[in-house]
Amino acid sequence: MLASASRATYVVRINRVVNYISAHLADPLDLDTLADVAHFSPWHFHRVFQGMTGETLADCVRRHRLEAAAKLLLAQPPQTALHIALTVGFASPEVFSRTFKAHFDCTPTAWRAGAWAAWAEKHNAHLHPNQVRKNYQDHRKEGQENALHFRQTSVLSHFTEGHTMQVEIKTLPATRVAYLRNIGAYGNHGIPKAWDKFTQWCGARGLMTPARTMWGVGHDDPTITAPAHCRYDCCIEVDDQFLPEGEIGVQTIAGGQYACTLFTGNSSTIAAAWMQLFGQWMPSSGYQPANSISLEMYPAGFASEFSSTGNFTFWLCAPVKPL
DNA sequence: CATACAACCCGCCAAA
DNA sequence: GTTTTGGCGGGTTGTA
């Protein structure tokens, strides 16, 4: 009992530190400052963090910097490796280049030129992400006339055959939420269980009213981040008075412009829906992905729909900015 | 939880 | 000119 209670407090503190890392990549992220964020002594924090996450603090910081850089390398318009290195917190391009190669098995420029596909294939072949991103890049190169000529993977074709995605651009406000984090592969693995646990907790707290929106937040790009490190947060809107409780933390979902489409499915088909939105709608939309986090927005009642039909209806919301 | 030490990695200069 | 690699000293990290 005591052990699980203290484990829960460790979880929220580690979550807070990881959130801090990804939000402050360009700032100093040494052991002392991060231990301070966690309210632990540096020595104890180091032990706790490694024990619970499987990676040391320095490894975690380095990985987040590299993953952010990997995204920026594929962004438009292209920026120099030096600029990207500094943006994500490396002090010099030499260290960036060396460290990048050690992690991704290729140099930054090779990644940009196409080596990302091999990485994605190696680590997440089941998601077929390469084709999606390739569609996007091919389109950007070849121009509008080929916008609709996407080679379809077997996963995609089920959703694209004779079907046009209805997408609207919404401006969402910043939202304070309580969340339960699942760390592990996206898809039908730990996430459904996390939702069970979370909705039970919400029910017990009387939070599951029709007025409250629930959210699913995937912080990581599964074509870049290893499945074992992908973060997914089950979230529900809360007011300013709500405080963290057990392993339920509090964070703010970023506001801004999102491309939103209504989708009915379940945890096995969400990935394909995301691919359709990014790989098919996005390239011909006049918008591009913004450097923010994609959201799943669940209207109240999705849980009961799921228990009766095996599916649920929700909004996919991808952060966008004009081309 | 503090100290202490070895290994590793960062940060810098040079150069391909 | 930019990026990557090599070499190296000093500082941080990881662990006893």
mmCIF file of C-alpha atoms in Angstrom, chain A:
data_model
loop_
_atom_site.group_PDB
_atom_site.id
_atom_site.type_symbol
_atom_site.label_atom_id
_atom_site.label_comp_id
_atom_site.label_asym_id
_atom_site.label_seq_id
_atom_site.Cartn_x
_atom_site.Cartn_y
_atom_site.Cartn_z
ATOM 1 C CA MET A 1 0.000 0.000 0.000
ATOM 2 C CA LEU A 2 2.707 2.388 0.999
ATOM 3 C CA ALA A 3 4.786 1.170 -1.910
ATOM 4 C CA SER A 4 2.057 1.821 -4.477
ATOM 5 C CA ALA A 5 1.276 5.210 -2.974
ATOM 6 C CA SER A 6 4.877 6.319 -3.230
ATOM 7 C CA ARG A 7 5.137 4.824 -6.689
ATOM 8 C CA ALA A 8 2.216 7.011 -7.739
ATOM 9 C CA THR A 9 3.948 10.131 -6.467
ATOM 10 C CA TYR A 10 7.079 9.075 -8.348
ATOM 11 C CA VAL A 11 5.039 8.725 -11.532
ATOM 12 C CA VAL A 12 3.639 12.252 -11.453
ATOM 13 C CA ARG A 13 7.011 13.732 -10.642
ATOM 14 C CA ILE A 14 8.724 11.858 -13.441
ATOM 15 C CA ASN A 15 5.964 12.866 -15.844
ATOM 16 C CA ARG A 16 6.470 16.461 -14.837
ATOM 17 C CA VAL A 17 10.204 16.203 -15.461
ATOM 18 C CA VAL A 18 9.752 14.635 -18.890
ATOM 19 C CA ASN A 19 7.235 17.321 -19.813
ATOM 20 C CA TYR A 20 9.725 19.901 -18.613
ATOM 21 C CA ILE A 21 12.471 18.386 -20.739
ATOM 22 C CA SER A 22 10.462 18.439 -23.954
ATOM 23 C CA ALA A 23 9.313 22.002 -23.280
ATOM 24 C CA HIS A 24 12.781 23.351 -22.461
ATOM 25 C CA LEU A 25 15.061 21.624 -24.946
ATOM 26 C CA ALA A 26 17.122 24.736 -25.577
ATOM 27 C CA ASP A 27 17.697 25.389 -21.874
ATOM 28 C CA PRO A 28 20.272 23.713 -19.623
ATOM 29 C CA LEU A 29 18.902 20.324 -18.538
ATOM 30 C CA ASP A 30 21.511 19.087 -16.114
ATOM 31 C CA LEU A 31 20.871 16.747 -13.235
ATOM 32 C CA ASP A 32 20.578 19.479 -10.613
ATOM 33 C CA THR A 33 17.906 21.523 -12.396
ATOM 34 C CA LEU A 34 15.838 18.434 -13.255
ATOM 35 C CA ALA A 35 16.095 17.038 -9.739
ATOM 36 C CA ASP A 36 14.833 20.407 -8.599
ATOM 37 C CA VAL A 37 11.822 20.137 -10.934
ATOM 38 C CA ALA A 38 11.073 16.735 -9.409
ATOM 39 C CA HIS A 39 11.632 17.919 -5.835
ATOM 40 C CA PHE A 40 14.142 15.167 -5.228
ATOM 41 C CA SER A 41 17.768 15.282 -4.231
ATOM 42 C CA PRO A 42 19.928 14.749 -7.322
ATOM 43 C CA TRP A 43 21.254 11.398 -6.176
ATOM 44 C CA HIS A 44 17.908 9.947 -5.221
ATOM 45 C CA PHE A 45 16.251 11.310 -8.311
ATOM 46 C CA HIS A 46 18.819 9.722 -10.564
ATOM 47 C CA ARG A 47 18.142 6.311 -9.023
ATOM 48 C CA VAL A 48 14.378 6.675 -9.131
ATOM 49 C CA PHE A 49 14.296 7.921 -12.689
ATOM 50 C CA GLN A 50 16.495 5.187 -14.053
ATOM 51 C CA GLY A 51 14.639 2.528 -12.111
ATOM 52 C CA MET A 52 11.232 3.585 -13.413
ATOM 53 C CA THR A 53 12.003 4.625 -16.976
ATOM 54 C CA GLY A 54 14.869 2.319 -17.858
ATOM 55 C CA GLU A 55 17.000 5.168 -19.144
ATOM 56 C CA THR A 56 19.252 7.583 -17.312
ATOM 57 C CA LEU A 57 18.381 11.262 -17.158
ATOM 58 C CA ALA A 58 21.119 12.277 -19.556
ATOM 59 C CA ASP A 59 19.970 9.584 -21.994
ATOM 60 C CA CYS A 60 16.408 10.867 -21.800
ATOM 61 C CA VAL A 61 17.414 14.468 -22.418
ATOM 62 C CA ARG A 62 19.644 13.470 -25.308
ATOM 63 C CA ARG A 63 16.892 11.340 -26.856
ATOM 64 C CA HIS A 64 14.314 14.125 -26.699
ATOM 65 C CA ARG A 65 16.742 16.551 -28.278
ATOM 66 C CA LEU A 66 17.544 14.106 -31.065
ATOM 67 C CA GLU A 67 13.904 13.244 -31.733
ATOM 68 C CA ALA A 68 12.982 16.909 -31.946
ATOM 69 C CA ALA A 69 15.890 17.437 -34.318
ATOM 70 C CA ALA A 70 14.789 14.487 -36.456
ATOM 71 C CA LYS A 71 11.397 16.143 -36.930
ATOM 72 C CA LEU A 72 12.939 19.527 -37.700
ATOM 73 C CA LEU A 73 15.212 17.965 -40.315
ATOM 74 C CA LEU A 74 12.110 16.949 -42.278
ATOM 75 C CA ALA A 75 10.294 20.254 -41.873
ATOM 76 C CA GLN A 76 9.754 22.817 -44.596
ATOM 77 C CA PRO A 77 11.469 25.068 -45.394
ATOM 78 C CA PRO A 78 14.768 23.294 -44.677
ATOM 79 C CA GLN A 79 16.980 24.780 -41.999
ATOM 80 C CA THR A 80 20.692 24.281 -41.490
ATOM 81 C CA ALA A 81 21.904 21.481 -39.255
ATOM 82 C CA LEU A 82 23.608 24.093 -37.140
ATOM 83 C CA HIS A 83 20.383 25.993 -36.572
ATOM 84 C CA ILE A 84 18.510 22.817 -35.698
ATOM 85 C CA ALA A 85 21.298 21.698 -33.363
ATOM 86 C CA LEU A 86 21.103 24.955 -31.433
ATOM 87 C CA THR A 87 17.294 24.949 -31.432
ATOM 88 C CA VAL A 88 17.111 21.587 -29.660
ATOM 89 C CA GLY A 89 19.836 22.412 -27.175
ATOM 90 C CA PHE A 90 23.133 21.126 -28.554
ATOM 91 C CA ALA A 91 25.992 23.537 -28.029
ATOM 92 C CA SER A 92 27.698 22.750 -31.317
ATOM 93 C CA PRO A 93 27.039 21.056 -34.668
ATOM 94 C CA GLU A 94 29.840 18.569 -34.041
ATOM 95 C CA VAL A 95 28.192 17.086 -31.002
ATOM 96 C CA PHE A 96 24.851 17.072 -32.771
ATOM 97 C CA SER A 97 26.195 15.204 -35.772
ATOM 98 C CA ARG A 98 28.051 12.641 -33.704
ATOM 99 C CA THR A 99 25.235 12.031 -31.258
ATOM 100 C CA PHE A 100 22.645 11.836 -34.018
ATOM 101 C CA LYS A 101 24.585 9.148 -35.825
ATOM 102 C CA ALA A 102 25.034 7.142 -32.656
ATOM 103 C CA HIS A 103 21.251 7.160 -32.103
ATOM 104 C CA PHE A 104 19.710 6.970 -35.582
ATOM 105 C CA ASP A 105 22.500 5.069 -37.399
ATOM 106 C CA CYS A 106 22.860 7.836 -39.977
ATOM 107 C CA THR A 107 24.037 11.423 -40.190
ATOM 108 C CA PRO A 108 21.517 14.299 -39.998
ATOM 109 C CA THR A 109 21.758 15.069 -43.712
ATOM 110 C CA ALA A 110 21.351 11.386 -44.609
ATOM 111 C CA TRP A 111 18.223 11.322 -42.433
ATOM 112 C CA ARG A 112 16.825 14.301 -44.288
ATOM 113 C CA ALA A 113 17.691 12.760 -47.643
ATOM 114 C CA GLY A 114 15.688 9.620 -46.952
ATOM 115 C CA ALA A 115 17.269 7.488 -44.248
ATOM 116 C CA TRP A 116 14.261 8.279 -42.008
ATOM 117 C CA ALA A 117 12.313 5.699 -44.011
ATOM 118 C CA ALA A 118 14.615 2.860 -43.019
ATOM 119 C CA TRP A 119 14.405 3.928 -39.388
ATOM 120 C CA ALA A 120 10.615 4.053 -39.421
ATOM 121 C CA GLU A 121 10.418 0.725 -41.194
ATOM 122 C CA LYS A 122 12.758 -0.902 -38.739
ATOM 123 C CA HIS A 123 10.947 0.294 -35.638
ATOM 124 C CA ASN A 124 7.309 0.656 -36.643
ATOM 125 C CA ALA A 125 6.747 -1.358 -39.791
ATOM 126 C CA HIS A 126 3.166 -2.162 -38.799
ATOM 127 C CA LEU A 127 2.179 1.498 -38.991
ATOM 128 C CA HIS A 128 3.313 2.005 -42.607
ATOM 129 C CA PRO A 129 4.437 5.519 -41.733
ATOM 130 C CA ASN A 130 6.998 5.795 -44.520
ATOM 131 C CA GLN A 131 4.401 5.829 -47.206
ATOM 132 C CA VAL A 132 2.487 8.594 -45.517
ATOM 133 C CA ARG A 133 5.439 10.861 -45.107
ATOM 134 C CA LYS A 134 6.682 9.972 -48.572
ATOM 135 C CA ASN A 135 3.297 10.923 -49.981
ATOM 136 C CA TYR A 136 3.610 14.252 -48.262
ATOM 137 C CA GLN A 137 7.134 14.916 -49.482
ATOM 138 C CA ASP A 138 6.465 13.712 -53.030
ATOM 139 C CA HIS A 139 3.508 16.004 -53.210
ATOM 140 C CA ARG A 140 5.529 18.936 -52.000
ATOM 141 C CA LYS A 141 8.087 18.251 -54.704
ATOM 142 C CA GLU A 142 5.823 17.478 -57.607
ATOM 143 C CA GLY A 143 3.096 20.061 -57.159
ATOM 144 C CA GLN A 144 -0.651 20.093 -57.080
ATOM 145 C CA GLU A 145 -1.387 17.899 -60.097
ATOM 146 C CA ASN A 146 -0.286 14.775 -58.280
ATOM 147 C CA ALA A 147 -1.922 15.689 -55.021
ATOM 148 C CA LEU A 148 -4.465 12.896 -55.176
ATOM 149 C CA HIS A 149 -2.257 10.206 -56.661
ATOM 150 C CA PHE A 150 -1.176 8.449 -53.525
ATOM 151 C CA ARG A 151 0.041 4.928 -53.587
ATOM 152 C CA GLN A 152 -2.072 3.251 -50.994
ATOM 153 C CA THR A 153 -0.875 0.781 -48.406
ATOM 154 C CA SER A 154 -3.149 -2.050 -47.421
ATOM 155 C CA VAL A 155 -3.925 -0.277 -44.185
ATOM 156 C CA LEU A 156 -4.850 2.950 -45.871
ATOM 157 C CA SER A 157 -6.955 1.590 -48.671
ATOM 158 C CA HIS A 158 -9.715 0.454 -46.361
ATOM 159 C CA PHE A 159 -10.385 4.040 -45.371
ATOM 160 C CA THR A 160 -9.726 5.816 -48.610
ATOM 161 C CA GLU A 161 -11.696 3.779 -51.091
ATOM 162 C CA GLY A 162 -14.411 6.063 -52.406
ATOM 163 C CA HIS A 163 -14.323 8.118 -49.249
ATOM 164 C CA THR A 164 -13.503 11.795 -48.846
ATOM 165 C CA MET A 165 -12.351 13.037 -45.508
ATOM 166 C CA GLN A 166 -14.404 15.935 -44.149
ATOM 167 C CA VAL A 167 -11.963 18.241 -42.437
ATOM 168 C CA GLU A 168 -12.532 21.589 -40.779
ATOM 169 C CA ILE A 169 -10.026 24.020 -39.336
ATOM 170 C CA LYS A 170 -10.816 24.847 -35.720
ATOM 171 C CA THR A 171 -9.141 27.205 -33.313
ATOM 172 C CA LEU A 172 -9.037 25.395 -29.985
ATOM 173 C CA PRO A 173 -8.426 27.203 -26.687
ATOM 174 C CA ALA A 174 -5.704 26.110 -24.284
ATOM 175 C CA THR A 175 -7.286 23.573 -21.943
ATOM 176 C CA ARG A 176 -6.316 22.537 -18.436
ATOM 177 C CA VAL A 177 -6.696 18.777 -18.038
ATOM 178 C CA ALA A 178 -6.146 15.975 -15.546
ATOM 179 C CA TYR A 179 -4.323 13.086 -17.180
ATOM 180 C CA LEU A 180 -3.188 9.510 -16.807
ATOM 181 C CA ARG A 181 -0.101 8.677 -18.832
ATOM 182 C CA ASN A 182 0.540 5.407 -20.657
ATOM 183 C CA ILE A 183 4.059 4.740 -21.886
ATOM 184 C CA GLY A 184 4.381 2.124 -24.587
ATOM 185 C CA ALA A 185 3.523 1.370 -28.184
ATOM 186 C CA TYR A 186 0.621 3.211 -29.739
ATOM 187 C CA GLY A 187 -2.315 1.111 -30.913
ATOM 188 C CA ASN A 188 -4.161 -1.655 -29.200
ATOM 189 C CA HIS A 189 -1.734 -2.436 -26.388
ATOM 190 C CA GLY A 190 -1.744 -0.603 -23.071
ATOM 191 C CA ILE A 191 -3.885 2.363 -24.074
ATOM 192 C CA PRO A 192 -7.345 0.732 -23.839
ATOM 193 C CA LYS A 193 -6.464 -0.432 -20.325
ATOM 194 C CA ALA A 194 -5.322 3.047 -19.421
ATOM 195 C CA TRP A 195 -8.669 4.438 -20.622
ATOM 196 C CA ASP A 196 -10.540 1.881 -18.512
ATOM 197 C CA LYS A 197 -8.605 2.889 -15.449
ATOM 198 C CA PHE A 198 -8.938 6.586 -16.234
ATOM 199 C CA THR A 199 -12.664 6.593 -16.931
ATOM 200 C CA GLN A 200 -13.232 4.670 -13.707
ATOM 201 C CA TRP A 201 -11.277 7.293 -11.839
ATOM 202 C CA CYS A 202 -13.194 10.078 -13.594
ATOM 203 C CA GLY A 203 -16.483 8.416 -12.703
ATOM 204 C CA ALA A 204 -15.495 8.040 -9.077
ATOM 205 C CA ARG A 205 -14.582 11.716 -8.977
ATOM 206 C CA GLY A 206 -17.856 12.724 -10.630
ATOM 207 C CA LEU A 207 -16.016 14.254 -13.565
ATOM 208 C CA MET A 208 -17.719 12.413 -16.396
ATOM 209 C CA THR A 209 -20.432 14.940 -17.074
ATOM 210 C CA PRO A 210 -21.673 15.697 -20.594
ATOM 211 C CA ALA A 211 -20.077 19.122 -20.414
ATOM 212 C CA ARG A 212 -16.539 17.821 -20.051
ATOM 213 C CA THR A 213 -14.528 16.940 -23.109
ATOM 214 C CA MET A 214 -12.021 14.108 -22.864
ATOM 215 C CA TRP A 215 -8.810 13.992 -24.866
ATOM 216 C CA GLY A 216 -6.196 11.532 -26.000
ATOM 217 C CA VAL A 217 -2.773 13.075 -26.413
ATOM 218 C CA GLY A 218 0.033 11.286 -28.229
ATOM 219 C CA HIS A 219 3.150 13.291 -27.469
ATOM 220 C CA ASP A 220 5.500 11.340 -29.683
ATOM 221 C CA ASP A 221 5.835 10.603 -33.361
ATOM 222 C CA PRO A 222 5.854 6.784 -33.556
ATOM 223 C CA THR A 223 7.889 6.927 -36.766
ATOM 224 C CA ILE A 224 10.710 8.505 -34.768
ATOM 225 C CA THR A 225 10.317 7.511 -31.128
ATOM 226 C CA ALA A 226 10.808 3.871 -30.183
ATOM 227 C CA PRO A 227 7.501 2.192 -29.207
ATOM 228 C CA ALA A 228 8.713 1.587 -25.659
ATOM 229 C CA HIS A 229 9.068 5.338 -25.118
ATOM 230 C CA CYS A 230 5.884 6.649 -26.732
ATOM 231 C CA ARG A 231 3.771 8.728 -24.340
ATOM 232 C CA TYR A 232 -0.014 8.763 -24.516
ATOM 233 C CA ASP A 233 -2.155 10.736 -22.068
ATOM 234 C CA CYS A 234 -5.807 10.067 -21.275
ATOM 235 C CA CYS A 235 -7.150 13.503 -20.368
ATOM 236 C CA ILE A 236 -10.262 15.223 -19.050
ATOM 237 C CA GLU A 237 -11.005 18.915 -18.715
ATOM 238 C CA VAL A 238 -10.691 20.290 -15.167
ATOM 239 C CA ASP A 239 -10.939 23.725 -13.586
ATOM 240 C CA ASP A 240 -8.179 25.755 -11.980
ATOM 241 C CA GLN A 241 -8.934 24.375 -8.521
ATOM 242 C CA PHE A 242 -8.200 20.781 -9.452
ATOM 243 C CA LEU A 243 -4.862 19.461 -8.157
ATOM 244 C CA PRO A 244 -2.808 16.358 -9.050
ATOM 245 C CA GLU A 245 -3.938 13.241 -7.249
ATOM 246 C CA GLY A 246 -2.043 9.971 -7.035
ATOM 247 C CA GLU A 247 -0.610 9.238 -10.457
ATOM 248 C CA ILE A 248 -3.141 11.563 -12.068
ATOM 249 C CA GLY A 249 -1.285 14.699 -13.097
ATOM 250 C CA VAL A 250 -2.394 18.086 -14.404
ATOM 251 C CA GLN A 251 -1.186 19.732 -17.589
ATOM 252 C CA THR A 252 -2.347 22.176 -20.247
ATOM 253 C CA ILE A 253 -3.218 21.198 -23.789
ATOM 254 C CA ALA A 254 -1.923 23.818 -26.216
ATOM 255 C CA GLY A 255 -4.469 25.980 -27.986
ATOM 256 C CA GLY A 256 -4.204 27.003 -31.617
ATOM 257 C CA GLN A 257 -5.252 25.992 -35.112
ATOM 258 C CA TYR A 258 -6.125 22.347 -35.661
ATOM 259 C CA ALA A 259 -7.333 20.389 -38.672
ATOM 260 C CA CYS A 260 -10.201 18.324 -37.281
ATOM 261 C CA THR A 261 -12.077 15.368 -38.716
ATOM 262 C CA LEU A 262 -14.741 13.200 -37.154
ATOM 263 C CA PHE A 263 -13.863 9.516 -37.136
ATOM 264 C CA THR A 264 -15.572 6.370 -35.930
ATOM 265 C CA GLY A 265 -13.378 3.423 -35.039
ATOM 266 C CA ASN A 266 -11.460 1.810 -32.209
ATOM 267 C CA SER A 267 -7.919 1.556 -30.948
ATOM 268 C CA SER A 268 -6.892 -0.722 -33.818
ATOM 269 C CA THR A 269 -7.933 1.719 -36.528
ATOM 270 C CA ILE A 270 -6.857 5.032 -35.039
ATOM 271 C CA ALA A 271 -3.401 4.797 -36.563
ATOM 272 C CA ALA A 272 -4.835 4.453 -40.046
ATOM 273 C CA ALA A 273 -7.104 7.441 -39.491
ATOM 274 C CA TRP A 274 -4.110 9.544 -38.507
ATOM 275 C CA MET A 275 -2.289 8.394 -41.605
ATOM 276 C CA GLN A 276 -5.154 9.413 -43.800
ATOM 277 C CA LEU A 277 -5.314 12.849 -42.234
ATOM 278 C CA PHE A 278 -1.564 13.491 -42.483
ATOM 279 C CA GLY A 279 -0.818 11.546 -45.632
ATOM 280 C CA GLN A 280 -3.811 12.380 -47.790
ATOM 281 C CA TRP A 281 -5.715 15.381 -46.590
ATOM 282 C CA MET A 282 -2.757 17.433 -45.385
ATOM 283 C CA PRO A 283 -0.677 17.519 -48.571
ATOM 284 C CA SER A 284 -3.470 18.957 -50.683
ATOM 285 C CA SER A 285 -4.971 21.240 -48.039
ATOM 286 C CA GLY A 286 -2.836 24.359 -48.153
ATOM 287 C CA TYR A 287 -1.804 23.630 -44.575
ATOM 288 C CA GLN A 288 1.216 21.920 -43.089
ATOM 289 C CA PRO A 289 1.786 20.218 -39.744
ATOM 290 C CA ALA A 290 2.636 22.703 -36.991
ATOM 291 C CA ASN A 291 5.247 21.972 -34.372
ATOM 292 C CA SER A 292 2.777 20.969 -31.709
ATOM 293 C CA ILE A 293 0.918 17.906 -30.482
ATOM 294 C CA SER A 294 -1.903 16.022 -32.186
ATOM 295 C CA LEU A 295 -5.082 15.455 -30.192
ATOM 296 C CA GLU A 296 -7.940 13.002 -30.100
ATOM 297 C CA MET A 297 -11.052 14.808 -28.829
ATOM 298 C CA TYR A 298 -13.701 12.575 -27.277
ATOM 299 C CA PRO A 299 -17.224 13.878 -26.787
ATOM 300 C CA ALA A 300 -18.918 12.773 -23.580
ATOM 301 C CA GLY A 301 -20.537 9.372 -24.046
ATOM 302 C CA PHE A 302 -17.849 7.772 -26.173
ATOM 303 C CA ALA A 303 -17.233 5.156 -23.497
ATOM 304 C CA SER A 304 -20.815 3.913 -23.518
ATOM 305 C CA GLU A 305 -20.815 3.873 -27.311
ATOM 306 C CA PHE A 306 -17.720 1.708 -27.159
ATOM 307 C CA SER A 307 -19.167 -0.748 -24.654
ATOM 308 C CA SER A 308 -22.265 -1.276 -26.808
ATOM 309 C CA THR A 309 -20.803 -1.181 -30.333
ATOM 310 C CA GLY A 310 -17.046 -1.790 -29.963
ATOM 311 C CA ASN A 311 -16.390 1.505 -31.702
ATOM 312 C CA PHE A 312 -16.397 5.126 -30.631
ATOM 313 C CA THR A 313 -16.713 8.437 -32.394
ATOM 314 C CA PHE A 314 -14.164 11.146 -31.855
ATOM 315 C CA TRP A 315 -12.341 14.043 -33.485
ATOM 316 C CA LEU A 316 -8.806 13.748 -34.789
ATOM 317 C CA CYS A 317 -7.168 17.155 -34.363
ATOM 318 C CA ALA A 318 -3.818 17.798 -36.030
ATOM 319 C CA PRO A 319 -2.055 21.083 -35.274
ATOM 320 C CA VAL A 320 -1.561 23.013 -38.513
ATOM 321 C CA LYS A 321 -0.268 26.257 -39.912
ATOM 322 C CA PRO A 322 -0.743 27.700 -43.399
ATOM 323 C CA LEU A 323 1.811 26.679 -46.011
#
